[in-house]
PDB file of C-alpha atoms in Angstrom:
ATOM      1  CA  UNK A 129      60.934 132.000 187.293  1.00 49.00           C
ATOM      2  CA  UNK A 130      58.670 132.801 183.867  1.00 69.00           C
ATOM      3  CA  UNK A 131      61.334 131.165 181.501  1.00 84.00           C
ATOM      4  CA  UNK A 132      61.876 127.862 183.052  1.00 89.00           C
ATOM      5  CA  UNK A 133      60.299 126.536 186.190  1.00 91.00           C
ATOM      6  CA  UNK A 134      62.482 124.494 188.511  1.00 93.00           C
ATOM      7  CA  UNK A 135      61.682 120.764 189.167  1.00 93.00           C
ATOM      8  CA  UNK A 136      65.014 119.269 190.904  1.00 93.00           C
ATOM      9  CA  UNK A 137      67.780 120.753 192.358  1.00 93.00           C
ATOM     10  CA  UNK A 138      70.710 118.744 193.010  1.00 92.00           C
ATOM     11  CA  UNK A 139      74.728 119.272 193.720  1.00 90.00           C
ATOM     12  CA  UNK A 140      74.575 116.318 190.436  1.00 92.00           C
ATOM     13  CA  UNK A 141      71.444 116.985 188.677  1.00 94.00           C
ATOM     14  CA  UNK A 142      69.332 120.488 187.416  1.00 95.00           C
ATOM     15  CA  UNK A 143      65.706 119.289 186.157  1.00 96.00           C
ATOM     16  CA  UNK A 144      64.132 122.255 184.049  1.00 95.00           C
ATOM     17  CA  UNK A 145      60.243 122.482 182.586  1.00 94.00           C
ATOM     18  CA  UNK A 146      58.304 124.910 180.451  1.00 92.00           C
ATOM     19  CA  UNK A 147      54.814 125.019 179.446  1.00 89.00           C
ATOM     20  CA  UNK A 148      52.498 127.085 177.005  1.00 87.00           C
ATOM     21  CA  UNK A 149      51.794 130.700 179.033  1.00 80.00           C
ATOM     22  CA  UNK A 150      48.455 132.236 179.200  1.00 83.00           C
ATOM     23  CA  UNK A 151      49.380 133.147 175.857  1.00 80.00           C
ATOM     24  CA  UNK A 152      48.889 130.345 173.929  1.00 83.00           C
ATOM     25  CA  UNK A 153      45.996 128.854 176.333  1.00 86.00           C
ATOM     26  CA  UNK A 154      44.592 132.080 175.614  1.00 88.00           C
ATOM     27  CA  UNK A 155      44.856 132.596 171.544  1.00 85.00           C
ATOM     28  CA  UNK A 156      44.129 128.557 171.888  1.00 86.00           C
ATOM     29  CA  UNK A 157      40.425 129.300 173.828  1.00 89.00           C
ATOM     30  CA  UNK A 158      39.843 132.776 171.806  1.00 90.00           C
ATOM     31  CA  UNK A 159      40.698 130.887 168.474  1.00 88.00           C
ATOM     32  CA  UNK A 160      38.425 127.764 168.962  1.00 86.00           C
ATOM     33  CA  UNK A 161      35.573 130.718 169.782  1.00 90.00           C
ATOM     34  CA  UNK A 162      35.856 131.850 167.047  1.00 89.00           C
ATOM     35  CA  UNK A 163      35.279 129.015 164.871  1.00 87.00           C
ATOM     36  CA  UNK A 164      32.560 127.442 167.634  1.00 87.00           C
ATOM     37  CA  UNK A 165      30.496 130.658 167.075  1.00 89.00           C
ATOM     38  CA  UNK A 166      31.427 130.225 162.829  1.00 85.00           C
ATOM     39  CA  UNK A 167      29.883 126.739 163.231  1.00 83.00           C
ATOM     40  CA  UNK A 168      27.005 127.258 165.846  1.00 84.00           C
ATOM     41  CA  UNK A 169      25.238 130.505 164.146  1.00 85.00           C
ATOM     42  CA  UNK A 170      26.018 129.502 160.110  1.00 81.00           C
ATOM     43  CA  UNK A 171      23.477 128.451 158.251  1.00 82.00           C
ATOM     44  CA  UNK A 172      26.233 125.599 156.134  1.00 82.00           C
ATOM     45  CA  UNK A 173      25.800 122.050 156.214  1.00 86.00           C
ATOM     46  CA  UNK A 174      27.421 120.175 159.467  1.00 87.00           C
ATOM     47  CA  UNK A 175      30.379 119.330 157.116  1.00 88.00           C
ATOM     48  CA  UNK A 176      31.170 123.216 156.480  1.00 87.00           C
ATOM     49  CA  UNK A 177      30.489 123.932 160.028  1.00 86.00           C
ATOM     50  CA  UNK A 178      33.075 121.230 161.197  1.00 88.00           C
ATOM     51  CA  UNK A 179      35.392 122.078 158.384  1.00 88.00           C
ATOM     52  CA  UNK A 180      35.377 125.674 160.066  1.00 87.00           C
ATOM     53  CA  UNK A 181      35.690 124.173 163.810  1.00 86.00           C
ATOM     54  CA  UNK A 182      38.215 121.852 162.388  1.00 87.00           C
ATOM     55  CA  UNK A 183      40.263 124.643 160.945  1.00 88.00           C
ATOM     56  CA  UNK A 184      39.670 127.285 164.010  1.00 87.00           C
ATOM     57  CA  UNK A 185      41.156 124.351 166.041  1.00 86.00           C
ATOM     58  CA  UNK A 186      44.232 123.807 164.350  1.00 86.00           C
ATOM     59  CA  UNK A 187      45.540 127.552 164.025  1.00 87.00           C
ATOM     60  CA  UNK A 188      44.945 127.582 167.914  1.00 85.00           C
ATOM     61  CA  UNK A 189      47.377 125.009 168.493  1.00 86.00           C
ATOM     62  CA  UNK A 190      49.863 125.725 165.722  1.00 84.00           C
ATOM     63  CA  UNK A 191      50.367 129.252 167.598  1.00 80.00           C
ATOM     64  CA  UNK A 192      50.545 127.350 170.888  1.00 84.00           C
ATOM     65  CA  UNK A 193      54.155 127.440 172.487  1.00 85.00           C
ATOM     66  CA  UNK A 194      55.681 123.309 172.756  1.00 88.00           C
ATOM     67  CA  UNK A 195      56.345 121.347 175.904  1.00 90.00           C
ATOM     68  CA  UNK A 196      59.470 122.088 176.503  1.00 93.00           C
ATOM     69  CA  UNK A 197      62.616 120.230 179.534  1.00 94.00           C
ATOM     70  CA  UNK A 198      65.796 120.575 180.110  1.00 95.00           C
ATOM     71  CA  UNK A 199      68.083 117.317 182.008  1.00 96.00           C
ATOM     72  CA  UNK A 200      72.322 118.746 183.058  1.00 96.00           C
ATOM     73  CA  UNK A 201      73.040 115.527 184.831  1.00 95.00           C
ATOM     74  CA  UNK A 202      76.679 116.068 185.881  1.00 93.00           C
ATOM     75  CA  UNK A 203      76.782 112.258 186.519  1.00 93.00           C
ATOM     76  CA  UNK A 204      75.944 111.204 183.200  1.00 93.00           C
ATOM     77  CA  UNK A 205      77.459 114.280 182.043  1.00 93.00           C
ATOM     78  CA  UNK A 206      74.863 115.027 179.707  1.00 95.00           C
ATOM     79  CA  UNK A 207      72.311 117.714 178.298  1.00 95.00           C
ATOM     80  CA  UNK A 208      69.103 115.938 177.272  1.00 95.00           C
ATOM     81  CA  UNK A 209      66.506 118.806 175.823  1.00 95.00           C
ATOM     82  CA  UNK A 210      63.023 117.647 175.469  1.00 93.00           C
ATOM     83  CA  UNK A 211      60.334 119.007 173.495  1.00 91.00           C
ATOM     84  CA  UNK A 212      56.122 117.917 172.730  1.00 89.00           C
ATOM     85  CA  UNK A 213      54.633 120.071 170.248  1.00 87.00           C
ATOM     86  CA  UNK A 214      50.275 119.589 169.767  1.00 84.00           C
ATOM     87  CA  UNK A 215      50.161 120.457 167.263  1.00 82.00           C
ATOM     88  CA  UNK A 216      52.891 117.816 165.606  1.00 82.00           C
ATOM     89  CA  UNK A 217      51.697 115.697 167.199  1.00 82.00           C
ATOM     90  CA  UNK A 218      47.952 116.083 166.337  1.00 80.00           C
ATOM     91  CA  UNK A 219      48.879 116.433 162.923  1.00 78.00           C
ATOM     92  CA  UNK A 220      51.141 113.364 162.315  1.00 77.00           C
ATOM     93  CA  UNK A 221      48.410 111.394 163.989  1.00 72.00           C
ATOM     94  CA  UNK A 222      50.694 110.583 166.660  1.00 71.00           C
ATOM     95  CA  UNK A 223      53.890 109.184 165.227  1.00 74.00           C
ATOM     96  CA  UNK A 224      55.809 112.642 166.380  1.00 77.00           C
ATOM     97  CA  UNK A 225      55.761 115.362 168.190  1.00 73.00           C
ATOM     98  CA  UNK A 226      58.507 114.506 170.424  1.00 83.00           C
ATOM     99  CA  UNK A 227      61.508 115.683 170.182  1.00 88.00           C
ATOM    100  CA  UNK A 228      65.237 114.908 172.076  1.00 91.00           C
ATOM    101  CA  UNK A 229      68.674 116.334 171.357  1.00 92.00           C
ATOM    102  CA  UNK A 230      71.650 115.329 173.605  1.00 94.00           C
ATOM    103  CA  UNK A 231      74.748 117.053 174.414  1.00 94.00           C
ATOM    104  CA  UNK A 232      78.009 116.538 176.350  1.00 93.00           C
ATOM    105  CA  UNK A 233      78.681 118.424 179.489  1.00 92.00           C
ATOM    106  CA  UNK A 234      81.890 118.386 179.475  1.00 89.00           C
ATOM    107  CA  UNK A 235      81.318 120.716 175.946  1.00 91.00           C
ATOM    108  CA  UNK A 236      79.960 123.383 177.476  1.00 91.00           C
ATOM    109  CA  UNK A 237      81.578 126.494 178.033  1.00 89.00           C
ATOM    110  CA  UNK A 238      78.685 129.215 178.382  1.00 90.00           C
ATOM    111  CA  UNK A 239      75.597 130.693 178.370  1.00 92.00           C
ATOM    112  CA  UNK A 240      74.492 133.582 177.901  1.00 90.00           C
ATOM    113  CA  UNK A 241      71.021 135.506 177.754  1.00 91.00           C
ATOM    114  CA  UNK A 242      69.928 136.339 173.482  1.00 90.00           C
ATOM    115  CA  UNK A 243      67.422 138.746 172.041  1.00 87.00           C
ATOM    116  CA  UNK A 244      64.424 137.220 169.737  1.00 82.00           C
ATOM    117  CA  UNK A 245      62.071 138.586 167.679  1.00 78.00           C
ATOM    118  CA  UNK A 246      58.500 136.923 168.520  1.00 71.00           C
ATOM    119  CA  UNK A 247      56.151 138.269 166.145  1.00 66.00           C
ATOM    120  CA  UNK A 248      56.857 141.611 166.212  1.00 65.00           C
ATOM    121  CA  UNK A 249      57.769 141.579 170.159  1.00 72.00           C
ATOM    122  CA  UNK A 250      60.667 141.350 172.173  1.00 78.00           C
ATOM    123  CA  UNK A 251      60.930 137.852 173.475  1.00 84.00           C
ATOM    124  CA  UNK A 252      64.846 136.196 174.813  1.00 88.00           C
ATOM    125  CA  UNK A 253      65.875 132.783 175.050  1.00 89.00           C
ATOM    126  CA  UNK A 254      68.674 131.652 177.261  1.00 92.00           C
ATOM    127  CA  UNK A 255      71.561 130.001 175.088  1.00 93.00           C
ATOM    128  CA  UNK A 256      74.381 126.779 175.250  1.00 94.00           C
ATOM    129  CA  UNK A 257      77.561 127.881 173.771  1.00 92.00           C
ATOM    130  CA  UNK A 258      79.850 125.153 173.162  1.00 91.00           C
ATOM    131  CA  UNK A 259      83.391 123.784 172.903  1.00 87.00           C
ATOM    132  CA  UNK A 260      83.157 123.180 169.641  1.00 85.00           C
ATOM    133  CA  UNK A 261      82.053 126.683 168.320  1.00 86.00           C
ATOM    134  CA  UNK A 262      78.013 126.321 168.196  1.00 87.00           C
ATOM    135  CA  UNK A 263      75.757 127.927 170.069  1.00 91.00           C
ATOM    136  CA  UNK A 264      72.243 125.981 171.018  1.00 92.00           C
ATOM    137  CA  UNK A 265      69.524 127.514 172.620  1.00 92.00           C
ATOM    138  CA  UNK A 266      67.325 125.918 175.745  1.00 93.00           C
ATOM    139  CA  UNK A 267      64.273 126.251 174.702  1.00 90.00           C
ATOM    140  CA  UNK A 268      62.875 126.838 171.413  1.00 85.00           C
ATOM    141  CA  UNK A 269      60.515 129.123 172.789  1.00 82.00           C
ATOM    142  CA  UNK A 270      61.261 132.901 173.571  1.00 82.00           C
ATOM    143  CA  UNK A 271      59.771 134.330 176.424  1.00 82.00           C
ATOM    144  CA  UNK A 272      58.166 137.666 175.903  1.00 76.00           C
ATOM    145  CA  UNK A 273      59.408 140.548 178.249  1.00 66.00           C
ATOM    146  CA  UNK A 274      60.825 138.860 180.970  1.00 71.00           C
ATOM    147  CA  UNK A 275      64.115 139.443 180.678  1.00 83.00           C
ATOM    148  CA  UNK A 276      65.105 139.298 184.475  1.00 87.00           C
ATOM    149  CA  UNK A 277      63.781 134.766 184.553  1.00 87.00           C
ATOM    150  CA  UNK A 278      66.151 134.943 181.975  1.00 90.00           C
ATOM    151  CA  UNK A 279      69.418 136.080 183.662  1.00 90.00           C
ATOM    152  CA  UNK A 280      67.895 134.572 186.648  1.00 91.00           C
ATOM    153  CA  UNK A 281      68.000 131.370 184.868  1.00 91.00           C
ATOM    154  CA  UNK A 282      72.058 131.807 183.309  1.00 91.00           C
ATOM    155  CA  UNK A 283      72.976 132.579 186.992  1.00 92.00           C
ATOM    156  CA  UNK A 284      71.362 129.666 188.406  1.00 92.00           C
ATOM    157  CA  UNK A 285      73.015 127.054 185.530  1.00 92.00           C
ATOM    158  CA  UNK A 286      76.315 128.680 185.788  1.00 91.00           C
ATOM    159  CA  UNK A 287      76.682 128.736 189.847  1.00 91.00           C
ATOM    160  CA  UNK A 288      75.064 124.741 189.253  1.00 92.00           C
ATOM    161  CA  UNK A 289      77.632 124.297 186.301  1.00 89.00           C
ATOM    162  CA  UNK A 290      80.805 125.930 188.028  1.00 87.00           C
ATOM    163  CA  UNK A 291      80.831 127.879 184.427  1.00 84.00           C
ATOM    164  CA  UNK A 292      82.719 131.257 186.625  1.00 79.00           C
ATOM    165  CA  UNK A 293      85.596 129.474 188.085  1.00 78.00           C
ATOM    166  CA  UNK A 294      85.548 127.304 184.692  1.00 70.00           C
ATOM    167  CA  UNK A 295      85.960 130.656 183.070  1.00 69.00           C
ATOM    168  CA  UNK A 296      88.010 132.548 185.071  1.00 74.00           C
ATOM    169  CA  UNK A 297      90.595 129.051 185.217  1.00 70.00           C
ATOM    170  CA  UNK A 298      91.233 129.937 181.492  1.00 68.00           C
ATOM    171  CA  UNK A 299      91.402 133.610 181.876  1.00 70.00           C
ATOM    172  CA  UNK A 300      94.259 132.039 184.157  1.00 71.00           C
ATOM    173  CA  UNK A 301      95.979 129.542 181.973  1.00 69.00           C
ATOM    174  CA  UNK A 302      95.629 131.853 178.552  1.00 65.00           C
ATOM    175  CA  UNK A 303      97.220 135.354 180.868  1.00 67.00           C
ATOM    176  CA  UNK A 304      99.787 132.788 181.866  1.00 72.00           C
ATOM    177  CA  UNK A 305     100.894 132.022 178.837  1.00 67.00           C
ATOM    178  CA  UNK A 306     100.502 135.325 177.788  1.00 61.00           C
ATOM    179  CA  UNK A 307     103.066 136.079 179.768  1.00 57.00           C
ATOM    180  CA  UNK A 308     105.184 133.699 178.750  1.00 54.00           C
ATOM    181  CA  UNK A 309     105.520 134.264 175.528  1.00 54.00           C
ATOM    182  CA  UNK A 310     106.302 138.168 176.223  1.00 52.00           C
ATOM    183  CA  UNK A 311     109.653 136.408 178.592  1.00 51.00           C
ATOM    184  CA  UNK A 312     110.454 134.749 175.788  1.00 56.00           C
ATOM    185  CA  UNK A 313     109.832 137.032 173.005  1.00 56.00           C
ATOM    186  CA  UNK A 314     112.231 139.482 175.302  1.00 55.00           C
ATOM    187  CA  UNK A 315     114.923 136.937 175.753  1.00 50.00           C
ATOM    188  CA  UNK A 316     115.132 137.041 172.157  1.00 57.00           C
ATOM    189  CA  UNK A 317     115.333 140.680 171.480  1.00 56.00           C
ATOM    190  CA  UNK A 318     117.891 140.187 174.193  1.00 57.00           C
ATOM    191  CA  UNK A 319     120.042 137.500 172.795  1.00 57.00           C
ATOM    192  CA  UNK A 320     119.762 139.353 169.048  1.00 57.00           C
ATOM    193  CA  UNK A 321     121.161 142.724 170.925  1.00 56.00           C
ATOM    194  CA  UNK A 322     123.853 140.455 172.426  1.00 55.00           C
ATOM    195  CA  UNK A 323     125.296 138.703 169.343  1.00 55.00           C
ATOM    196  CA  UNK A 324     124.313 142.652 167.675  1.00 52.00           C
ATOM    197  CA  UNK A 325     127.364 144.260 170.455  1.00 47.00           C
ATOM    198  CA  UNK A 326     129.682 140.522 169.793  1.00 49.00           C
ATOM    199  CA  UNK A 327     129.954 141.521 166.220  1.00 53.00           C
ATOM    200  CA  UNK A 328     130.459 144.951 166.225  1.00 50.00           C
TER     201      UNK A 328
END
């Protein structure tokens, strides 16, 4: 899959990973090459050349996507979302750059594809909808163009977690409760009409 790669898939565990794509590496090489050429052909001092090259490398790293990882563990009943940013890691001198978010798997009620603008282009990512009422993105960066890849991953997650069966069960419960409410309302109306007839 283009959006995320399936590293491990069993009955109780689904492990997904995402690495920077060709676009990120192309930008890194392109911008770094511009800085290298500017430093090589410049008549400035060595210090200024190093500053130019370092600045271009930092801009290139800033435009790179993160390394991301998602683990759905039915045994622990947890969702672990991890990300690794090369730019943040270098900028903070290896003190930061790793982020981790842990969610309750039992709270996950649906997954859906959401559109997001990425530098004036259409991108897509997967949103995790929780019973608490908020949504969380599966990845921090969207994939450009490939909606079908994101939809395929959404279908895989629904099958793995049995979300379609859960949603169908909830709909049946709602319909049952709604039907019982209608029956109670109809009984109340009939009783009221009988009382009116008795009064007459």
